[in-house]
Amino acid sequence: MGTENKVRERVFSGAQPTGNMHLGNYLGAFRNWVKLQDSFECIYCVVDLHAITVFQDPKELVDQTREAAAAFLAAGIDPKESILFNQSQVPQHSELAWIFACVARMGWLNRMTQFKDKAGKNREKASVGLYAYPTLMAADILLYKASRVPVGEDQKQHLELTQDIARKFNNDFGVDYFPNVEPVITGNATRVMSLRDGTKKMSKSDPSDFSRINLTDDREAIARKIKKAKTDSEPLPDNPQALKNRPEALNLISIYSSLADVSLDEVCGRFAGLGFSPFKEALTELAIDRLGPVTEEMVRLKQDPGYVDSILRDGAARASEIAERTMAEVMEIVGLLRP
Ligand code: TYM
């Protein structure tokens, strides 16, 4: 579909290039990003400036940025249809983040659970960037005046903060400039959990590789990880309500439901009364079927960094056109002189 037929609302989302992209990123985010391309003008960003809020080895960061872009492409982002770039190429992200750091209140940032989780007990030693992280995220979105942001459940609080910043900016300066930002959190896998512990989020930083399915895992690795995934000793129930106190079972059934694009009820109906062994076999087959093409494309793109770089360069040029315009308007609203 050409741009002319699309709703003029903009979609923005991003992911950090901090290691292995995994099934949680794919089901919670990338897959939904792909679906939105048909109806909206979409901007997808590898947020390398967010990544450096904790130290990254410079050489690895470069490779991981390309790998994250490869994951977006392999999942089905069309770089002609949508804009795909890495954040640091468009300096207005940092400029607007500073202005938002002056709009946001300390009290708002103090409430952010992700900061508390990531900083842990050692808050005093966390970087200022990690603390201010959500102001940069608000800048990412509002620089493009995007009104829809497809993310997994874990980003909801950051998007509420983005709404607060937009509202306060508009109030403080007496303008109706930034739009309302709507989180788009859809599907049955908005919070994919670790395969080793159904109460912990599947994450890039979990030291156990068996806790997640990486988008670079081959068929054998996917099969091995599902086989070893933690379960309980009960058979599968005939309805999703019965999964309430069975986090591992709920997680695997949710993953199945999301990959197969069917409801939780339907998955329970299909496997009711069976043990985990046949269910895991079916899940492995499904996961390999759905993820195989993504994995293979990622492997191919990894061998062609020149192509990935050209996509990011082109995307940054297109993003810059919008970003420069917004930043000039924001500076005028705020009263920053540009003689
Ligand atoms: P990040 O890099 O942690 O994750 C990228 C996307 O994947 C989703 N996700 C999950 N979804 C379901 N289950 C999981 N286990 C899981 N793990 C990750 C995340 O919700 C996210 O949608 N702060 C963001 C990046 C960001 C951003 C933005 C997002 C920066 N600027 C502007 C939206 C708009 C982050 O760290 O995502």
PDB file of C-alpha atoms and ligand atoms in Angstrom, residues 12-18 21-30 33 43 45-47 50 72 87 93 114 118 133-134 136-142 148-156 158-159 162 184-185 189-194 200-204 251, ligand 1:
ATOM      1  CA  PHE A  12       7.124   4.590  16.333  1.00  0.00           C
ATOM      2  CA  SER A  13       8.906   1.827  18.181  1.00  0.00           C
ATOM      3  CA  GLY A  14      12.406   0.706  19.022  1.00  0.00           C
ATOM      4  CA  ALA A  15      14.594  -1.995  20.501  1.00  0.00           C
ATOM      5  CA  GLN A  16      17.986  -1.900  22.172  1.00  0.00           C
ATOM      6  CA  PRO A  17      20.978  -3.532  20.479  1.00  0.00           C
ATOM      7  CA  THR A  18      22.184  -5.142  23.677  1.00  0.00           C
ATOM      8  CA  MET A  21      17.059 -10.633  20.118  1.00  0.00           C
ATOM      9  CA  HIS A  22      14.682 -13.296  21.354  1.00  0.00           C
ATOM     10  CA  LEU A  23      11.204 -14.759  21.081  1.00  0.00           C
ATOM     11  CA  GLY A  24       9.858 -12.162  23.560  1.00  0.00           C
ATOM     12  CA  ASN A  25      11.000  -9.310  21.322  1.00  0.00           C
ATOM     13  CA  TYR A  26       9.553 -11.092  18.295  1.00  0.00           C
ATOM     14  CA  LEU A  27       6.112 -11.919  19.718  1.00  0.00           C
ATOM     15  CA  GLY A  28       5.794  -8.888  21.995  1.00  0.00           C
ATOM     16  CA  ALA A  29       7.026  -6.339  19.473  1.00  0.00           C
ATOM     17  CA  PHE A  30       8.441  -7.101  15.996  1.00  0.00           C
ATOM     18  CA  TRP A  33       5.352  -3.798  14.068  1.00  0.00           C
ATOM     19  CA  ILE A  43       9.295   4.382  12.040  1.00  0.00           C
ATOM     20  CA  CYS A  45      14.597   2.451  15.469  1.00  0.00           C
ATOM     21  CA  VAL A  46      17.596   0.566  16.834  1.00  0.00           C
ATOM     22  CA  VAL A  47      18.102   2.569  20.024  1.00  0.00           C
ATOM     23  CA  HIS A  50      19.646   3.726  25.127  1.00  0.00           C
ATOM     24  CA  PHE A  72      13.845  -6.108  12.278  1.00  0.00           C
ATOM     25  CA  GLN A  87      19.023   6.427  16.840  1.00  0.00           C
ATOM     26  CA  HIS A  93      16.851  12.527  19.650  1.00  0.00           C
ATOM     27  CA  GLN A 114      12.699  -0.576  35.169  1.00  0.00           C
ATOM     28  CA  LYS A 118      18.240  -2.399  36.488  1.00  0.00           C
ATOM     29  CA  TYR A 133      16.383   6.844  30.057  1.00  0.00           C
ATOM     30  CA  PRO A 134      12.597   7.438  29.818  1.00  0.00           C
ATOM     31  CA  LEU A 136      15.112   9.859  25.766  1.00  0.00           C
ATOM     32  CA  MET A 137      12.378   7.350  25.004  1.00  0.00           C
ATOM     33  CA  ALA A 138       9.767  10.119  25.102  1.00  0.00           C
ATOM     34  CA  ALA A 139      11.983  12.117  22.717  1.00  0.00           C
ATOM     35  CA  ASP A 140      12.196   9.153  20.304  1.00  0.00           C
ATOM     36  CA  ILE A 141       8.443   8.999  20.015  1.00  0.00           C
ATOM     37  CA  LEU A 142       7.493  12.668  20.135  1.00  0.00           C
ATOM     38  CA  ARG A 148       0.839   4.800  18.426  1.00  0.00           C
ATOM     39  CA  VAL A 149       3.628   2.806  19.995  1.00  0.00           C
ATOM     40  CA  PRO A 150       3.592  -0.998  19.700  1.00  0.00           C
ATOM     41  CA  VAL A 151       5.524  -2.548  22.604  1.00  0.00           C
ATOM     42  CA  GLY A 152       5.498  -5.439  25.062  1.00  0.00           C
ATOM     43  CA  GLU A 153       3.873  -5.063  28.469  1.00  0.00           C
ATOM     44  CA  ASP A 154       7.156  -4.099  30.180  1.00  0.00           C
ATOM     45  CA  GLN A 155       7.276  -0.722  28.392  1.00  0.00           C
ATOM     46  CA  LYS A 156       3.835   0.457  29.515  1.00  0.00           C
ATOM     47  CA  HIS A 158       7.579   4.365  30.148  1.00  0.00           C
ATOM     48  CA  LEU A 159       4.782   5.215  27.735  1.00  0.00           C
ATOM     49  CA  THR A 162       5.807   9.908  27.719  1.00  0.00           C
ATOM     50  CA  VAL A 184      -0.348  -0.685  21.413  1.00  0.00           C
ATOM     51  CA  ILE A 185       0.063  -3.839  23.493  1.00  0.00           C
ATOM     52  CA  ALA A 189       2.415 -12.849  24.229  1.00  0.00           C
ATOM     53  CA  THR A 190       2.763  -9.309  25.544  1.00  0.00           C
ATOM     54  CA  ARG A 191       4.993 -10.666  28.305  1.00  0.00           C
ATOM     55  CA  VAL A 192       6.862 -13.814  27.294  1.00  0.00           C
ATOM     56  CA  MET A 193       8.467 -15.444  30.315  1.00  0.00           C
ATOM     57  CA  SER A 194      11.764 -17.272  30.789  1.00  0.00           C
ATOM     58  CA  LYS A 200      10.659 -14.096  35.243  1.00  0.00           C
ATOM     59  CA  LYS A 201      10.528 -12.175  31.970  1.00  0.00           C
ATOM     60  CA  MET A 202      12.390 -13.662  29.004  1.00  0.00           C
ATOM     61  CA  SER A 203      15.312 -11.299  28.674  1.00  0.00           C
ATOM     62  CA  LYS A 204      18.525 -10.677  26.751  1.00  0.00           C
ATOM     63  CA  ASN A 251       3.833 -19.292  29.306  1.00  0.00           C
TER      64      ASN A 251
HETATM   65  P1  TYM B   1      13.780  -3.645  24.552  1.00  0.00           P
HETATM   66  O1  TYM B   1      14.966  -3.480  23.682  1.00  0.00           O
HETATM   67  O2  TYM B   1      13.991  -4.173  25.923  1.00  0.00           O
HETATM   68  O3  TYM B   1      12.726  -4.581  23.847  1.00  0.00           O
HETATM   69  C1  TYM B   1      12.235  -4.350  22.541  1.00  0.00           C
HETATM   70  C2  TYM B   1      10.752  -4.696  22.475  1.00  0.00           C
HETATM   71  O4  TYM B   1      10.539  -6.054  22.855  1.00  0.00           O
HETATM   72  C3  TYM B   1       9.564  -6.116  23.905  1.00  0.00           C
HETATM   73  N1  TYM B   1       9.923  -7.225  24.806  1.00  0.00           N
HETATM   74  C4  TYM B   1       9.079  -8.195  25.177  1.00  0.00           C
HETATM   75  N2  TYM B   1       7.799  -8.446  24.856  1.00  0.00           N
HETATM   76  C5  TYM B   1       7.219  -9.543  25.402  1.00  0.00           C
HETATM   77  N3  TYM B   1       7.880 -10.406  26.229  1.00  0.00           N
HETATM   78  C6  TYM B   1       9.171 -10.191  26.585  1.00  0.00           C
HETATM   79  N4  TYM B   1       9.804 -11.056  27.379  1.00  0.00           N
HETATM   80  C7  TYM B   1       9.831  -9.052  26.044  1.00  0.00           C
HETATM   81  N5  TYM B   1      11.086  -8.541  26.166  1.00  0.00           N
HETATM   82  C8  TYM B   1      11.117  -7.433  25.411  1.00  0.00           C
HETATM   83  C9  TYM B   1       9.661  -4.782  24.612  1.00  0.00           C
HETATM   84  O5  TYM B   1       8.471  -4.469  25.314  1.00  0.00           O
HETATM   85  C10 TYM B   1       9.910  -3.838  23.445  1.00  0.00           C
HETATM   86  O6  TYM B   1       8.686  -3.492  22.821  1.00  0.00           O
HETATM   87  N6  TYM B   1      12.930   1.054  26.071  1.00  0.00           N
HETATM   88  C11 TYM B   1      12.708   0.105  24.997  1.00  0.00           C
HETATM   89  C12 TYM B   1      13.238   0.572  23.661  1.00  0.00           C
HETATM   90  C13 TYM B   1      12.773   1.927  23.226  1.00  0.00           C
HETATM   91  C14 TYM B   1      11.475   2.238  22.730  1.00  0.00           C
HETATM   92  C15 TYM B   1      11.535   3.633  22.396  1.00  0.00           C
HETATM   93  C16 TYM B   1      10.311   1.525  22.541  1.00  0.00           C
HETATM   94  C17 TYM B   1      13.516   3.061  23.194  1.00  0.00           C
HETATM   95  N7  TYM B   1      12.779   4.079  22.687  1.00  0.00           N
HETATM   96  C18 TYM B   1      10.430   4.291  21.902  1.00  0.00           C
HETATM   97  C19 TYM B   1       9.201   2.184  22.032  1.00  0.00           C
HETATM   98  C20 TYM B   1       9.264   3.556  21.712  1.00  0.00           C
HETATM   99  C21 TYM B   1      13.414  -1.197  25.345  1.00  0.00           C
HETATM  100  O7  TYM B   1      14.357  -1.229  26.100  1.00  0.00           O
HETATM  101  O8  TYM B   1      12.953  -2.276  24.633  1.00  0.00           O
END
